[in-house]
XYZ file of C-alpha atoms in Angstrom:
167
model
C 73.772 -51.044 30.771
C 75.618 -49.527 33.649
C 75.594 -45.730 33.765
C 78.774 -43.931 34.656
C 77.960 -40.488 36.086
C 81.465 -39.308 35.146
C 80.210 -39.160 31.561
C 77.566 -36.589 32.472
C 77.330 -33.139 34.012
C 77.824 -34.024 37.667
C 80.262 -32.321 39.952
C 83.332 -34.303 40.985
C 81.948 -34.394 44.544
C 78.665 -35.994 43.383
C 80.574 -38.440 41.161
C 82.708 -39.455 44.142
C 79.638 -39.763 46.385
C 77.915 -42.020 43.822
C 81.032 -44.115 43.377
C 81.446 -44.561 47.134
C 77.774 -45.467 47.654
C 77.674 -48.041 44.886
C 81.049 -49.535 45.843
C 79.883 -49.902 49.438
C 76.605 -51.524 48.374
C 78.330 -54.278 46.389
C 81.604 -54.387 48.335
C 82.893 -56.902 50.854
C 81.938 -54.976 54.003
C 78.433 -55.558 55.330
C 78.887 -52.585 57.677
C 79.763 -50.193 54.829
C 76.753 -51.482 52.902
C 74.459 -50.741 55.853
C 75.912 -47.249 56.136
C 75.343 -46.642 52.399
C 71.724 -47.830 52.628
C 71.144 -45.577 55.658
C 72.576 -42.652 53.694
C 70.259 -43.399 50.772
C 67.296 -43.641 53.146
C 67.748 -40.144 54.589
C 69.927 -37.984 52.327
C 68.058 -34.885 51.175
C 70.306 -34.200 48.180
C 69.978 -37.371 46.082
C 67.889 -35.908 43.252
C 70.821 -35.323 40.840
C 71.925 -38.931 41.375
C 68.516 -40.574 40.917
C 68.967 -41.530 37.255
C 72.277 -43.206 38.077
C 71.111 -44.916 41.268
C 67.946 -46.235 39.606
C 69.901 -47.530 36.600
C 72.495 -49.088 38.898
C 69.790 -50.818 40.973
C 68.014 -52.216 37.911
C 71.222 -53.362 36.257
C 72.451 -55.081 39.413
C 69.148 -56.757 40.283
C 68.134 -57.947 36.826
C 71.470 -58.601 35.111
C 74.702 -58.362 37.066
C 73.931 -60.029 40.426
C 70.638 -61.793 39.702
C 71.955 -65.105 41.041
C 73.959 -63.722 43.985
C 71.652 -63.808 47.023
C 73.807 -61.545 49.192
C 74.043 -58.806 46.586
C 70.433 -59.064 45.444
C 69.341 -58.506 49.047
C 71.580 -55.432 49.208
C 70.171 -54.058 45.956
C 66.599 -54.654 47.154
C 67.496 -52.685 50.293
C 68.921 -49.908 48.109
C 65.572 -49.771 46.265
C 63.742 -49.752 49.589
C 65.891 -46.854 50.796
C 65.150 -44.789 47.688
C 61.432 -45.541 47.900
C 61.241 -44.587 51.578
C 63.486 -41.504 51.513
C 61.159 -38.615 52.468
C 63.263 -36.133 50.472
C 63.102 -38.004 47.161
C 60.179 -37.439 44.827
C 59.880 -40.420 42.502
C 56.516 -39.498 41.001
C 57.287 -37.015 38.193
C 59.952 -39.140 36.524
C 60.008 -42.730 35.278
C 62.216 -43.717 38.233
C 59.348 -45.196 40.227
C 58.173 -47.405 37.376
C 61.775 -48.489 36.720
C 62.251 -49.516 40.352
C 58.903 -51.323 40.506
C 59.580 -53.113 37.214
C 62.985 -54.232 38.520
C 61.339 -55.675 41.640
C 58.669 -57.357 39.520
C 61.272 -58.827 37.169
C 63.120 -60.213 40.185
C 59.932 -61.605 41.727
C 58.499 -63.261 38.650
C 61.580 -64.525 36.843
C 61.733 -68.213 36.090
C 63.511 -70.022 38.869
C 63.597 -73.527 40.269
C 61.865 -74.049 43.607
C 63.896 -71.806 45.836
C 66.094 -72.476 48.848
C 65.166 -70.891 52.174
C 67.678 -68.083 51.538
C 66.143 -67.353 48.157
C 62.662 -67.382 49.695
C 63.778 -64.692 52.147
C 64.882 -62.540 49.217
C 61.550 -63.064 47.499
C 59.779 -61.988 50.696
C 62.032 -58.931 50.994
C 61.357 -57.925 47.380
C 57.602 -58.458 47.830
C 57.657 -56.325 50.975
C 59.547 -53.517 49.230
C 57.122 -53.724 46.294
C 54.226 -53.410 48.747
C 55.898 -50.399 50.393
C 56.391 -48.768 46.986
C 52.732 -49.223 46.101
C 51.554 -48.009 49.514
C 53.653 -44.873 49.268
C 53.579 -44.000 45.583
C 50.612 -45.599 43.771
C 47.904 -43.176 42.680
C 44.880 -43.478 40.384
C 46.759 -41.255 37.922
C 49.937 -43.315 37.626
C 48.011 -46.640 37.661
C 50.975 -48.324 39.318
C 48.799 -50.664 41.387
C 46.774 -51.727 38.355
C 49.856 -52.342 36.201
C 51.588 -54.273 38.992
C 48.532 -56.424 39.648
C 48.184 -57.156 35.937
C 51.854 -58.208 35.677
C 51.536 -60.430 38.738
C 48.279 -61.980 37.520
C 49.787 -62.780 34.126
C 52.801 -64.305 35.830
C 50.749 -66.345 38.290
C 48.838 -67.891 35.426
C 52.021 -68.747 33.582
C 54.836 -70.009 35.748
C 55.201 -68.912 39.347
C 56.563 -71.367 41.880
C 55.057 -71.885 45.328
C 57.949 -69.882 46.816
C 57.158 -66.916 44.606
C 53.439 -67.105 45.343
C 54.098 -67.434 49.057
C 56.319 -64.374 49.084
C 53.623 -62.332 47.400
């Protein structure tokens, strides 16, 4: 479920920062969303918020907004920002696998043949997944192997042409 950082040992300033970021990501203003994503892409002090941001991203992408194309695109961009932030180290914690599994779940979920807008979101998610593997996959973490296995299993079972095309 959704994690509320107020229930944990975060300073009020970090709680407010998290609340503002997440509100701007899913809020009405496209401009505030872009500013939040930019902040996530470059902020050097996100480490204490990683468990909350990763949980928020997964919850939004897989459960809360899975059928809302505008918000899924925003959440995919949030994941992209975390993956590409040069100050964030995703490798020692399960955060990387959680983000990749959220993208995979989004990419391979059962869906009817998609509209052009949905296809764009599939392409965006596939691109972010590729970026994550390029940046973070190592022989030790076997992220590439596990991702390929999940995609292969899914291709054999039920992927649509839109999903295959995006990948």
